[in-house]
PDB file of N, CA and C in Angstrom:
ATOM      1  N   MET A   1      13.405  13.232  -5.001  1.00 69.00           N
ATOM      2  CA  MET A   1      12.591  12.230  -5.304  1.00 69.00           C
ATOM      3  C   MET A   1      13.191  10.965  -5.874  1.00 69.00           C
ATOM      4  N   ARG A   2      14.239  11.120  -6.792  1.00 73.00           N
ATOM      5  CA  ARG A   2      14.961   9.914  -7.249  1.00 73.00           C
ATOM      6  C   ARG A   2      15.539   9.123  -5.921  1.00 73.00           C
ATOM      7  N   LEU A   3      16.224   9.837  -4.902  1.00 75.00           N
ATOM      8  CA  LEU A   3      16.785   8.992  -3.794  1.00 75.00           C
ATOM      9  C   LEU A   3      15.685   8.482  -3.198  1.00 75.00           C
ATOM     10  N   LEU A   4      14.513   9.039  -2.988  1.00 74.00           N
ATOM     11  CA  LEU A   4      13.396   8.315  -2.260  1.00 74.00           C
ATOM     12  C   LEU A   4      12.917   7.021  -3.089  1.00 74.00           C
ATOM     13  N   THR A   5      12.931   7.292  -4.419  1.00 76.00           N
ATOM     14  CA  THR A   5      12.538   5.998  -5.198  1.00 76.00           C
ATOM     15  C   THR A   5      13.499   5.064  -5.208  1.00 76.00           C
ATOM     16  N   ALA A   6      14.781   5.290  -5.321  1.00 72.00           N
ATOM     17  CA  ALA A   6      15.899   4.410  -5.056  1.00 72.00           C
ATOM     18  C   ALA A   6      15.848   3.559  -3.782  1.00 72.00           C
ATOM     19  N   SER A   7      15.513   4.391  -2.698  1.00 74.00           N
ATOM     20  CA  SER A   7      15.567   3.755  -1.341  1.00 74.00           C
ATOM     21  C   SER A   7      14.339   2.837  -1.218  1.00 74.00           C
ATOM     22  N   PHE A   8      13.310   3.152  -1.907  1.00 75.00           N
ATOM     23  CA  PHE A   8      12.246   2.232  -1.788  1.00 75.00           C
ATOM     24  C   PHE A   8      12.416   0.953  -2.550  1.00 75.00           C
ATOM     25  N   TYR A   9      13.211   1.114  -3.962  1.00 73.00           N
ATOM     26  CA  TYR A   9      13.525  -0.241  -4.464  1.00 73.00           C
ATOM     27  C   TYR A   9      14.599  -0.962  -3.744  1.00 73.00           C
ATOM     28  N   LEU A  10      15.469  -0.394  -3.235  1.00 73.00           N
ATOM     29  CA  LEU A  10      16.442  -1.189  -2.267  1.00 73.00           C
ATOM     30  C   LEU A  10      15.830  -1.579  -1.073  1.00 73.00           C
ATOM     31  N   LEU A  11      14.826  -1.215  -0.478  1.00 75.00           N
ATOM     32  CA  LEU A  11      14.069  -1.967   0.776  1.00 75.00           C
ATOM     33  C   LEU A  11      13.343  -2.915   0.207  1.00 75.00           C
ATOM     34  N   ALA A  12      12.636  -2.750  -0.845  1.00 76.00           N
ATOM     35  CA  ALA A  12      11.885  -3.914  -1.461  1.00 76.00           C
ATOM     36  C   ALA A  12      12.823  -5.231  -1.715  1.00 76.00           C
ATOM     37  N   MET A  13      13.921  -4.729  -2.443  1.00 71.00           N
ATOM     38  CA  MET A  13      14.896  -5.941  -2.694  1.00 71.00           C
ATOM     39  C   MET A  13      15.483  -6.500  -1.430  1.00 71.00           C
ATOM     40  N   GLN A  14      15.638  -5.719  -0.281  1.00 72.00           N
ATOM     41  CA  GLN A  14      16.208  -6.378   0.807  1.00 72.00           C
ATOM     42  C   GLN A  14      15.137  -7.339   1.430  1.00 72.00           C
ATOM     43  N   LEU A  15      13.872  -6.948   1.345  1.00 74.00           N
ATOM     44  CA  LEU A  15      12.877  -7.695   1.894  1.00 74.00           C
ATOM     45  C   LEU A  15      12.677  -9.055   1.051  1.00 74.00           C
ATOM     46  N   VAL A  16      12.710  -8.951  -0.134  1.00 70.00           N
ATOM     47  CA  VAL A  16      12.760 -10.248  -1.005  1.00 70.00           C
ATOM     48  C   VAL A  16      13.719 -11.084  -0.781  1.00 70.00           C
ATOM     49  N   LEU A  17      15.025 -10.530  -0.833  1.00 66.00           N
ATOM     50  CA  LEU A  17      16.378 -11.251  -0.319  1.00 66.00           C
ATOM     51  C   LEU A  17      16.127 -12.061   1.062  1.00 66.00           C
ATOM     52  N   LEU A  18      15.803 -11.178   2.088  1.00 65.00           N
ATOM     53  CA  LEU A  18      15.501 -11.977   3.438  1.00 65.00           C
ATOM     54  C   LEU A  18      14.580 -13.050   3.210  1.00 65.00           C
ATOM     55  N   GLN A  19      13.424 -12.844   2.396  1.00 67.00           N
ATOM     56  CA  GLN A  19      12.611 -13.994   2.361  1.00 67.00           C
ATOM     57  C   GLN A  19      13.184 -15.236   1.674  1.00 67.00           C
ATOM     58  N   VAL A  20      14.052 -14.958   0.636  1.00 62.00           N
ATOM     59  CA  VAL A  20      14.539 -16.156  -0.135  1.00 62.00           C
ATOM     60  C   VAL A  20      15.472 -16.623   0.887  1.00 62.00           C
ATOM     61  N   VAL A  21      16.284 -15.995   1.409  1.00 59.00           N
ATOM     62  CA  VAL A  21      17.403 -16.615   2.332  1.00 59.00           C
ATOM     63  C   VAL A  21      16.747 -17.502   3.431  1.00 59.00           C
ATOM     64  N   GLU A  22      15.781 -16.842   4.069  1.00 63.00           N
ATOM     65  CA  GLU A  22      15.107 -17.644   5.087  1.00 63.00           C
ATOM     66  C   GLU A  22      14.452 -18.888   4.618  1.00 63.00           C
ATOM     67  N   THR A  23      13.975 -18.753   3.429  1.00 60.00           N
ATOM     68  CA  THR A  23      13.261 -20.103   2.938  1.00 60.00           C
ATOM     69  C   THR A  23      14.270 -21.066   2.443  1.00 60.00           C
ATOM     70  N   GLN A  24      15.388 -20.695   1.958  1.00 56.00           N
ATOM     71  CA  GLN A  24      16.413 -21.611   1.588  1.00 56.00           C
ATOM     72  C   GLN A  24      17.127 -22.264   2.828  1.00 56.00           C
ATOM     73  N   ILE A  25      17.147 -21.527   3.748  1.00 56.00           N
ATOM     74  CA  ILE A  25      17.588 -22.036   5.137  1.00 56.00           C
ATOM     75  C   ILE A  25      16.664 -22.987   5.757  1.00 56.00           C
ATOM     76  N   ARG A  26      15.423 -22.761   5.843  1.00 61.00           N
ATOM     77  CA  ARG A  26      14.356 -23.423   6.321  1.00 61.00           C
ATOM     78  C   ARG A  26      14.132 -24.883   5.361  1.00 61.00           C
ATOM     79  N   GLU A  27      14.178 -24.752   4.141  1.00 59.00           N
ATOM     80  CA  GLU A  27      13.835 -25.753   3.277  1.00 59.00           C
ATOM     81  C   GLU A  27      14.951 -26.266   2.724  1.00 59.00           C
ATOM     82  N   ASN A  28      16.249 -25.819   2.703  1.00 56.00           N
ATOM     83  CA  ASN A  28      17.439 -26.433   2.248  1.00 56.00           C
ATOM     84  C   ASN A  28      17.436 -26.510   0.697  1.00 56.00           C
ATOM     85  N   VAL A  29      16.931 -25.371   0.028  1.00 54.00           N
ATOM     86  CA  VAL A  29      16.571 -25.238  -1.248  1.00 54.00           C
ATOM     87  C   VAL A  29      17.802 -24.862  -1.995  1.00 54.00           C
ATOM     88  N   SER A  30      18.358 -25.609  -3.106  1.00 55.00           N
ATOM     89  CA  SER A  30      19.421 -25.247  -3.918  1.00 55.00           C
ATOM     90  C   SER A  30      19.011 -24.047  -4.815  1.00 55.00           C
ATOM     91  N   GLU A  31      20.165 -23.073  -4.782  1.00 57.00           N
ATOM     92  CA  GLU A  31      19.743 -22.003  -5.799  1.00 57.00           C
ATOM     93  C   GLU A  31      19.954 -22.125  -7.214  1.00 57.00           C
ATOM     94  N   ILE A  32      20.591 -23.209  -7.410  1.00 68.00           N
ATOM     95  CA  ILE A  32      20.944 -23.613  -8.920  1.00 68.00           C
ATOM     96  C   ILE A  32      20.009 -24.647  -9.723  1.00 68.00           C
ATOM     97  N   ALA A  33      19.338 -24.225 -10.659  1.00 75.00           N
ATOM     98  CA  ALA A  33      18.662 -25.411 -11.125  1.00 75.00           C
ATOM     99  C   ALA A  33      19.493 -26.476 -11.717  1.00 75.00           C
ATOM    100  N   PRO A  34      19.334 -27.776 -11.533  1.00 80.00           N
ATOM    101  CA  PRO A  34      20.060 -28.723 -12.003  1.00 80.00           C
ATOM    102  C   PRO A  34      20.083 -28.858 -13.660  1.00 80.00           C
ATOM    103  N   TYR A  35      21.343 -29.029 -14.142  1.00 85.00           N
ATOM    104  CA  TYR A  35      21.223 -29.161 -15.630  1.00 85.00           C
ATOM    105  C   TYR A  35      22.433 -29.983 -16.001  1.00 85.00           C
ATOM    106  N   THR A  36      22.433 -30.466 -17.365  1.00 91.00           N
ATOM    107  CA  THR A  36      23.514 -31.291 -17.823  1.00 91.00           C
ATOM    108  C   THR A  36      24.186 -30.486 -18.997  1.00 91.00           C
ATOM    109  N   VAL A  37      25.478 -30.533 -19.290  1.00 93.00           N
ATOM    110  CA  VAL A  37      25.821 -29.850 -20.247  1.00 93.00           C
ATOM    111  C   VAL A  37      25.851 -30.800 -21.628  1.00 93.00           C
ATOM    112  N   VAL A  38      25.151 -30.172 -22.658  1.00 94.00           N
ATOM    113  CA  VAL A  38      24.970 -31.154 -23.845  1.00 94.00           C
ATOM    114  C   VAL A  38      26.240 -30.706 -24.721  1.00 94.00           C
ATOM    115  N   LYS A  39      26.465 -29.385 -24.842  1.00 94.00           N
ATOM    116  CA  LYS A  39      27.681 -29.124 -25.887  1.00 94.00           C
ATOM    117  C   LYS A  39      28.338 -27.783 -25.287  1.00 94.00           C
ATOM    118  N   GLU A  40      29.699 -28.044 -25.295  1.00 94.00           N
ATOM    119  CA  GLU A  40      30.639 -26.800 -25.122  1.00 94.00           C
ATOM    120  C   GLU A  40      31.131 -26.226 -26.270  1.00 94.00           C
ATOM    121  N   ALA A  41      31.068 -24.919 -26.263  1.00 93.00           N
ATOM    122  CA  ALA A  41      31.567 -24.074 -27.457  1.00 93.00           C
ATOM    123  C   ALA A  41      32.517 -23.097 -26.897  1.00 93.00           C
ATOM    124  N   GLN A  42      33.231 -22.130 -27.518  1.00 91.00           N
ATOM    125  CA  GLN A  42      34.361 -21.467 -27.114  1.00 91.00           C
ATOM    126  C   GLN A  42      33.584 -20.217 -26.110  1.00 91.00           C
ATOM    127  N   THR A  43      32.498 -19.835 -26.660  1.00 91.00           N
ATOM    128  CA  THR A  43      31.906 -18.424 -26.002  1.00 91.00           C
ATOM    129  C   THR A  43      30.603 -19.025 -25.321  1.00 91.00           C
ATOM    130  N   TYR A  44      30.118 -20.059 -25.204  1.00 92.00           N
ATOM    131  CA  TYR A  44      28.859 -20.578 -24.718  1.00 92.00           C
ATOM    132  C   TYR A  44      28.814 -22.140 -24.321  1.00 92.00           C
ATOM    133  N   GLU A  45      27.807 -22.464 -23.587  1.00 92.00           N
ATOM    134  CA  GLU A  45      27.507 -23.827 -23.405  1.00 92.00           C
ATOM    135  C   GLU A  45      26.038 -24.211 -23.527  1.00 92.00           C
ATOM    136  N   GLU A  46      25.680 -25.240 -24.254  1.00 93.00           N
ATOM    137  CA  GLU A  46      24.405 -25.539 -24.299  1.00 93.00           C
ATOM    138  C   GLU A  46      23.900 -26.616 -23.066  1.00 93.00           C
ATOM    139  N   ARG A  47      22.864 -26.142 -22.610  1.00 90.00           N
ATOM    140  CA  ARG A  47      22.561 -27.092 -21.373  1.00 90.00           C
ATOM    141  C   ARG A  47      21.108 -27.629 -21.558  1.00 90.00           C
ATOM    142  N   SER A  48      20.849 -28.821 -20.929  1.00 91.00           N
ATOM    143  CA  SER A  48      19.548 -29.418 -20.728  1.00 91.00           C
ATOM    144  C   SER A  48      19.047 -29.307 -19.216  1.00 91.00           C
ATOM    145  N   TYR A  49      17.819 -28.871 -19.063  1.00 86.00           N
ATOM    146  CA  TYR A  49      17.101 -28.666 -17.707  1.00 86.00           C
ATOM    147  C   TYR A  49      16.122 -29.763 -17.782  1.00 86.00           C
ATOM    148  N   PRO A  50      16.062 -30.248 -16.515  1.00 85.00           N
ATOM    149  CA  PRO A  50      14.841 -31.264 -16.340  1.00 85.00           C
ATOM    150  C   PRO A  50      13.609 -30.345 -16.238  1.00 85.00           C
ATOM    151  N   SER A  51      12.408 -30.863 -16.302  1.00 83.00           N
ATOM    152  CA  SER A  51      11.237 -30.130 -16.212  1.00 83.00           C
ATOM    153  C   SER A  51      11.105 -29.550 -14.813  1.00 83.00           C
ATOM    154  N   ALA A  52      10.681 -28.347 -14.839  1.00 75.00           N
ATOM    155  CA  ALA A  52      10.534 -27.568 -13.593  1.00 75.00           C
ATOM    156  C   ALA A  52       9.545 -26.190 -13.706  1.00 75.00           C
ATOM    157  N   HIS A  53       9.104 -25.849 -12.652  1.00 70.00           N
ATOM    158  CA  HIS A  53       8.214 -24.628 -12.699  1.00 70.00           C
ATOM    159  C   HIS A  53       9.021 -23.499 -12.736  1.00 70.00           C
ATOM    160  N   TRP A  54       8.736 -22.555 -13.809  1.00 70.00           N
ATOM    161  CA  TRP A  54       9.401 -21.294 -13.740  1.00 70.00           C
ATOM    162  C   TRP A  54       8.472 -20.226 -13.984  1.00 70.00           C
ATOM    163  N   ILE A  55       8.801 -19.132 -13.278  1.00 67.00           N
ATOM    164  CA  ILE A  55       8.000 -17.883 -13.658  1.00 67.00           C
ATOM    165  C   ILE A  55       8.512 -16.889 -14.383  1.00 67.00           C
ATOM    166  N   CYS A  56       7.853 -16.453 -15.436  1.00 67.00           N
ATOM    167  CA  CYS A  56       8.100 -15.355 -16.283  1.00 67.00           C
ATOM    168  C   CYS A  56       6.872 -14.508 -16.672  1.00 67.00           C
ATOM    169  N   HIS A  57       7.149 -13.532 -17.668  1.00 65.00           N
ATOM    170  CA  HIS A  57       6.008 -12.825 -18.051  1.00 65.00           C
ATOM    171  C   HIS A  57       6.468 -12.453 -19.326  1.00 65.00           C
ATOM    172  N   ASN A  58       5.612 -11.818 -20.351  1.00 67.00           N
ATOM    173  CA  ASN A  58       5.987 -11.470 -21.643  1.00 67.00           C
ATOM    174  C   ASN A  58       6.264  -9.822 -21.743  1.00 67.00           C
ATOM    175  N   ALA A  59       6.744  -9.219 -20.800  1.00 64.00           N
ATOM    176  CA  ALA A  59       7.125  -7.971 -21.060  1.00 64.00           C
ATOM    177  C   ALA A  59       8.503  -7.665 -21.815  1.00 64.00           C
ATOM    178  N   THR A  60       8.448  -6.903 -22.736  1.00 65.00           N
ATOM    179  CA  THR A  60       9.638  -6.499 -23.580  1.00 65.00           C
ATOM    180  C   THR A  60      10.435  -5.587 -23.071  1.00 65.00           C
ATOM    181  N   LEU A  61      11.877  -5.825 -22.858  1.00 64.00           N
ATOM    182  CA  LEU A  61      12.624  -4.714 -22.289  1.00 64.00           C
ATOM    183  C   LEU A  61      13.283  -3.931 -23.537  1.00 64.00           C
ATOM    184  N   GLN A  62      12.627  -2.612 -23.749  1.00 68.00           N
ATOM    185  CA  GLN A  62      13.334  -2.029 -25.036  1.00 68.00           C
ATOM    186  C   GLN A  62      14.623  -1.232 -24.517  1.00 68.00           C
ATOM    187  N   ASP A  63      14.921  -1.023 -23.215  1.00 65.00           N
ATOM    188  CA  ASP A  63      16.103  -0.516 -22.902  1.00 65.00           C
ATOM    189  C   ASP A  63      16.345  -0.991 -21.449  1.00 65.00           C
ATOM    190  N   PRO A  64      17.579  -0.831 -20.938  1.00 60.00           N
ATOM    191  CA  PRO A  64      18.096  -1.428 -19.661  1.00 60.00           C
ATOM    192  C   PRO A  64      17.256  -0.850 -18.411  1.00 60.00           C
ATOM    193  N   SER A  65      16.791   0.484 -18.658  1.00 62.00           N
ATOM    194  CA  SER A  65      16.102   1.147 -17.409  1.00 62.00           C
ATOM    195  C   SER A  65      14.724   0.436 -17.234  1.00 62.00           C
ATOM    196  N   MET A  66      14.177  -0.302 -18.087  1.00 60.00           N
ATOM    197  CA  MET A  66      12.912  -1.145 -18.021  1.00 60.00           C
ATOM    198  C   MET A  66      13.130  -2.357 -17.188  1.00 60.00           C
ATOM    199  N   SER A  67      14.397  -2.584 -16.825  1.00 62.00           N
ATOM    200  CA  SER A  67      14.617  -3.913 -15.944  1.00 62.00           C
ATOM    201  C   SER A  67      13.816  -3.778 -14.525  1.00 62.00           C
ATOM    202  N   VAL A  68      13.763  -2.660 -13.984  1.00 64.00           N
ATOM    203  CA  VAL A  68      13.188  -2.280 -12.654  1.00 64.00           C
ATOM    204  C   VAL A  68      11.548  -2.452 -12.940  1.00 64.00           C
ATOM    205  N   ASP A  69      10.966  -1.977 -13.968  1.00 68.00           N
ATOM    206  CA  ASP A  69       9.641  -2.108 -14.322  1.00 68.00           C
ATOM    207  C   ASP A  69       9.136  -3.577 -14.527  1.00 68.00           C
ATOM    208  N   SER A  70      10.031  -4.392 -15.129  1.00 69.00           N
ATOM    209  CA  SER A  70       9.705  -5.826 -15.368  1.00 69.00           C
ATOM    210  C   SER A  70       9.805  -6.696 -14.190  1.00 69.00           C
ATOM    211  N   PHE A  71      10.548  -6.166 -13.263  1.00 72.00           N
ATOM    212  CA  PHE A  71      10.667  -6.971 -11.852  1.00 72.00           C
ATOM    213  C   PHE A  71       9.180  -6.840 -11.168  1.00 72.00           C
ATOM    214  N   TRP A  72       8.500  -5.765 -11.101  1.00 74.00           N
ATOM    215  CA  TRP A  72       7.387  -5.742 -10.137  1.00 74.00           C
ATOM    216  C   TRP A  72       6.268  -6.630 -10.459  1.00 74.00           C
ATOM    217  N   PRO A  73       6.022  -7.017 -11.810  1.00 75.00           N
ATOM    218  CA  PRO A  73       4.845  -8.010 -11.925  1.00 75.00           C
ATOM    219  C   PRO A  73       5.405  -9.373 -11.267  1.00 75.00           C
ATOM    220  N   LEU A  74       6.674  -9.888 -11.466  1.00 76.00           N
ATOM    221  CA  LEU A  74       7.204 -10.918 -10.887  1.00 76.00           C
ATOM    222  C   LEU A  74       7.265 -10.775  -9.437  1.00 76.00           C
ATOM    223  N   PHE A  75       7.579  -9.783  -8.791  1.00 76.00           N
ATOM    224  CA  PHE A  75       7.569  -9.591  -7.483  1.00 76.00           C
ATOM    225  C   PHE A  75       6.078  -9.743  -6.956  1.00 76.00           C
ATOM    226  N   GLY A  76       5.157  -9.115  -7.476  1.00 80.00           N
ATOM    227  CA  GLY A  76       3.720  -9.337  -7.197  1.00 80.00           C
ATOM    228  C   GLY A  76       3.408 -10.952  -7.126  1.00 80.00           C
ATOM    229  N   TYR A  77       3.596 -11.651  -8.254  1.00 78.00           N
ATOM    230  CA  TYR A  77       3.261 -13.001  -8.346  1.00 78.00           C
ATOM    231  C   TYR A  77       3.915 -13.862  -7.292  1.00 78.00           C
ATOM    232  N   ILE A  78       5.130 -13.741  -6.867  1.00 77.00           N
ATOM    233  CA  ILE A  78       6.003 -14.393  -5.961  1.00 77.00           C
ATOM    234  C   ILE A  78       5.595 -13.974  -4.617  1.00 77.00           C
ATOM    235  N   SER A  79       4.856 -12.960  -4.337  1.00 79.00           N
ATOM    236  CA  SER A  79       4.539 -12.596  -3.160  1.00 79.00           C
ATOM    237  C   SER A  79       2.930 -12.899  -2.910  1.00 79.00           C
ATOM    238  N   GLY A  80       2.399 -13.638  -3.623  1.00 82.00           N
ATOM    239  CA  GLY A  80       1.131 -14.049  -3.359  1.00 82.00           C
ATOM    240  C   GLY A  80       0.038 -13.615  -4.364  1.00 82.00           C
ATOM    241  N   ALA A  81       0.373 -12.645  -5.400  1.00 80.00           N
ATOM    242  CA  ALA A  81      -0.717 -11.964  -6.255  1.00 80.00           C
ATOM    243  C   ALA A  81      -0.928 -12.706  -7.330  1.00 80.00           C
ATOM    244  N   ASN A  82      -1.433 -14.093  -7.042  1.00 78.00           N
ATOM    245  CA  ASN A  82      -1.636 -15.054  -8.232  1.00 78.00           C
ATOM    246  C   ASN A  82      -2.931 -15.711  -7.899  1.00 78.00           C
ATOM    247  N   ILE A  83      -3.242 -16.638  -8.878  1.00 81.00           N
ATOM    248  CA  ILE A  83      -4.613 -17.118  -8.862  1.00 81.00           C
ATOM    249  C   ILE A  83      -4.787 -18.059  -7.552  1.00 81.00           C
ATOM    250  N   ASP A  84      -3.785 -18.418  -7.127  1.00 83.00           N
ATOM    251  CA  ASP A  84      -3.852 -19.512  -5.776  1.00 83.00           C
ATOM    252  C   ASP A  84      -3.504 -18.587  -4.506  1.00 83.00           C
ATOM    253  N   ALA A  85      -3.203 -17.213  -4.701  1.00 82.00           N
ATOM    254  CA  ALA A  85      -2.880 -16.610  -3.485  1.00 82.00           C
ATOM    255  C   ALA A  85      -1.772 -17.146  -2.636  1.00 82.00           C
ATOM    256  N   SER A  86      -0.953 -17.797  -3.412  1.00 80.00           N
ATOM    257  CA  SER A  86       0.256 -18.519  -2.622  1.00 80.00           C
ATOM    258  C   SER A  86       1.515 -17.788  -3.012  1.00 80.00           C
ATOM    259  N   GLU A  87       2.431 -17.715  -1.916  1.00 77.00           N
ATOM    260  CA  GLU A  87       3.819 -17.282  -2.045  1.00 77.00           C
ATOM    261  C   GLU A  87       4.524 -18.373  -2.781  1.00 77.00           C
ATOM    262  N   THR A  88       5.622 -17.834  -3.728  1.00 70.00           N
ATOM    263  CA  THR A  88       6.537 -18.795  -4.412  1.00 70.00           C
ATOM    264  C   THR A  88       7.914 -18.415  -4.023  1.00 70.00           C
ATOM    265  N   HIS A  89       8.683 -19.424  -3.777  1.00 65.00           N
ATOM    266  CA  HIS A  89       9.994 -19.122  -3.159  1.00 65.00           C
ATOM    267  C   HIS A  89      10.965 -19.253  -4.583  1.00 65.00           C
ATOM    268  N   VAL A  90      11.765 -18.284  -4.600  1.00 62.00           N
ATOM    269  CA  VAL A  90      12.592 -18.208  -5.798  1.00 62.00           C
ATOM    270  C   VAL A  90      14.143 -18.372  -5.262  1.00 62.00           C
ATOM    271  N   GLY A  91      14.947 -18.572  -6.273  1.00 56.00           N
ATOM    272  CA  GLY A  91      16.400 -18.715  -5.962  1.00 56.00           C
ATOM    273  C   GLY A  91      17.142 -17.257  -5.655  1.00 56.00           C
ATOM    274  N   ILE A  92      17.873 -17.345  -4.906  1.00 49.00           N
ATOM    275  CA  ILE A  92      18.559 -16.227  -4.610  1.00 49.00           C
ATOM    276  C   ILE A  92      19.272 -15.520  -5.684  1.00 49.00           C
ATOM    277  N   LYS A  93      19.870 -16.066  -6.644  1.00 50.00           N
ATOM    278  CA  LYS A  93      20.629 -15.537  -7.692  1.00 50.00           C
ATOM    279  C   LYS A  93      19.585 -14.689  -8.554  1.00 50.00           C
ATOM    280  N   THR A  94      18.370 -14.989  -8.614  1.00 53.00           N
ATOM    281  CA  THR A  94      17.553 -13.932  -9.323  1.00 53.00           C
ATOM    282  C   THR A  94      17.308 -12.639  -8.708  1.00 53.00           C
ATOM    283  N   VAL A  95      17.304 -12.733  -7.282  1.00 51.00           N
ATOM    284  CA  VAL A  95      17.280 -11.339  -6.536  1.00 51.00           C
ATOM    285  C   VAL A  95      18.532 -10.777  -6.567  1.00 51.00           C
ATOM    286  N   LYS A  96      19.606 -11.446  -6.532  1.00 50.00           N
ATOM    287  CA  LYS A  96      21.012 -10.747  -6.314  1.00 50.00           C
ATOM    288  C   LYS A  96      21.314  -9.965  -7.923  1.00 50.00           C
ATOM    289  N   ALA A  97      20.766 -10.694  -8.925  1.00 54.00           N
ATOM    290  CA  ALA A  97      21.032 -10.113 -10.144  1.00 54.00           C
ATOM    291  C   ALA A  97      20.375  -8.752 -10.342  1.00 54.00           C
ATOM    292  N   LEU A  98      19.260  -8.859  -9.982  1.00 53.00           N
ATOM    293  CA  LEU A  98      18.341  -7.630 -10.145  1.00 53.00           C
ATOM    294  C   LEU A  98      18.789  -6.497  -9.273  1.00 53.00           C
ATOM    295  N   ALA A  99      19.195  -6.916  -8.028  1.00 52.00           N
ATOM    296  CA  ALA A  99      19.860  -5.878  -7.036  1.00 52.00           C
ATOM    297  C   ALA A  99      20.993  -5.245  -7.559  1.00 52.00           C
ATOM    298  N   ILE A 100      21.900  -5.983  -8.332  1.00 52.00           N
ATOM    299  CA  ILE A 100      23.182  -5.632  -8.705  1.00 52.00           C
ATOM    300  C   ILE A 100      22.872  -4.619  -9.780  1.00 52.00           C
ATOM    301  N   ASN A 101      21.850  -4.954 -10.687  1.00 55.00           N
ATOM    302  CA  ASN A 101      21.403  -4.238 -11.767  1.00 55.00           C
ATOM    303  C   ASN A 101      20.791  -2.700 -11.401  1.00 55.00           C
ATOM    304  N   LEU A 102      20.094  -2.713 -10.266  1.00 53.00           N
ATOM    305  CA  LEU A 102      19.658  -1.522  -9.598  1.00 53.00           C
ATOM    306  C   LEU A 102      20.580  -0.667  -9.118  1.00 53.00           C
ATOM    307  N   LEU A 103      21.633  -1.269  -8.502  1.00 52.00           N
ATOM    308  CA  LEU A 103      22.790  -0.400  -7.839  1.00 52.00           C
ATOM    309  C   LEU A 103      23.669   0.079  -8.886  1.00 52.00           C
ATOM    310  N   THR A 104      23.785  -0.381  -9.968  1.00 55.00           N
ATOM    311  CA  THR A 104      24.947  -0.071 -10.856  1.00 55.00           C
ATOM    312  C   THR A 104      24.251   0.723 -12.221  1.00 55.00           C
ATOM    313  N   SER A 105      23.235   0.711 -12.234  1.00 56.00           N
ATOM    314  CA  SER A 105      22.606   1.334 -13.370  1.00 56.00           C
ATOM    315  C   SER A 105      22.641   2.715 -13.456  1.00 56.00           C
ATOM    316  N   THR A 106      22.842   3.359 -14.565  1.00 53.00           N
ATOM    317  CA  THR A 106      23.011   4.918 -14.421  1.00 53.00           C
ATOM    318  C   THR A 106      21.751   5.531 -15.194  1.00 53.00           C
ATOM    319  N   ASP A 107      20.867   4.517 -15.496  1.00 50.00           N
ATOM    320  CA  ASP A 107      19.516   5.198 -16.055  1.00 50.00           C
ATOM    321  C   ASP A 107      18.606   5.868 -14.939  1.00 50.00           C
ATOM    322  N   PRO A 108      17.858   6.965 -15.151  1.00 46.00           N
ATOM    323  CA  PRO A 108      17.117   7.290 -14.174  1.00 46.00           C
ATOM    324  C   PRO A 108      15.939   6.329 -13.681  1.00 46.00           C
ATOM    325  N   LEU A 109      15.503   6.310 -12.511  1.00 45.00           N
ATOM    326  CA  LEU A 109      14.486   5.410 -12.148  1.00 45.00           C
ATOM    327  C   LEU A 109      13.075   5.970 -12.298  1.00 45.00           C
TER     328      LEU A 109
END
């Protein structure tokens, strides 16, 4: 069952990744939000981002295994399960980060 679930997640991630790549090629979308570095420190940098539309939700991750559960509400929204029934195009780095997390996680799905 775990293998079937993992296969389902990987297939879903591949479909999202294909959609993102196709959109970026078609619309020449930059995958990095523009920003200005305000302050540099030894272990971090403070950035200023211009106004933009961001997709988020208020789920709290109490442990790393919840990152998969946290993805599905966002996946639904960007796939058209929203008030306008419109698909939203996302940056490829978002999808890559989740895919890497899924592939390297030792927590049960």
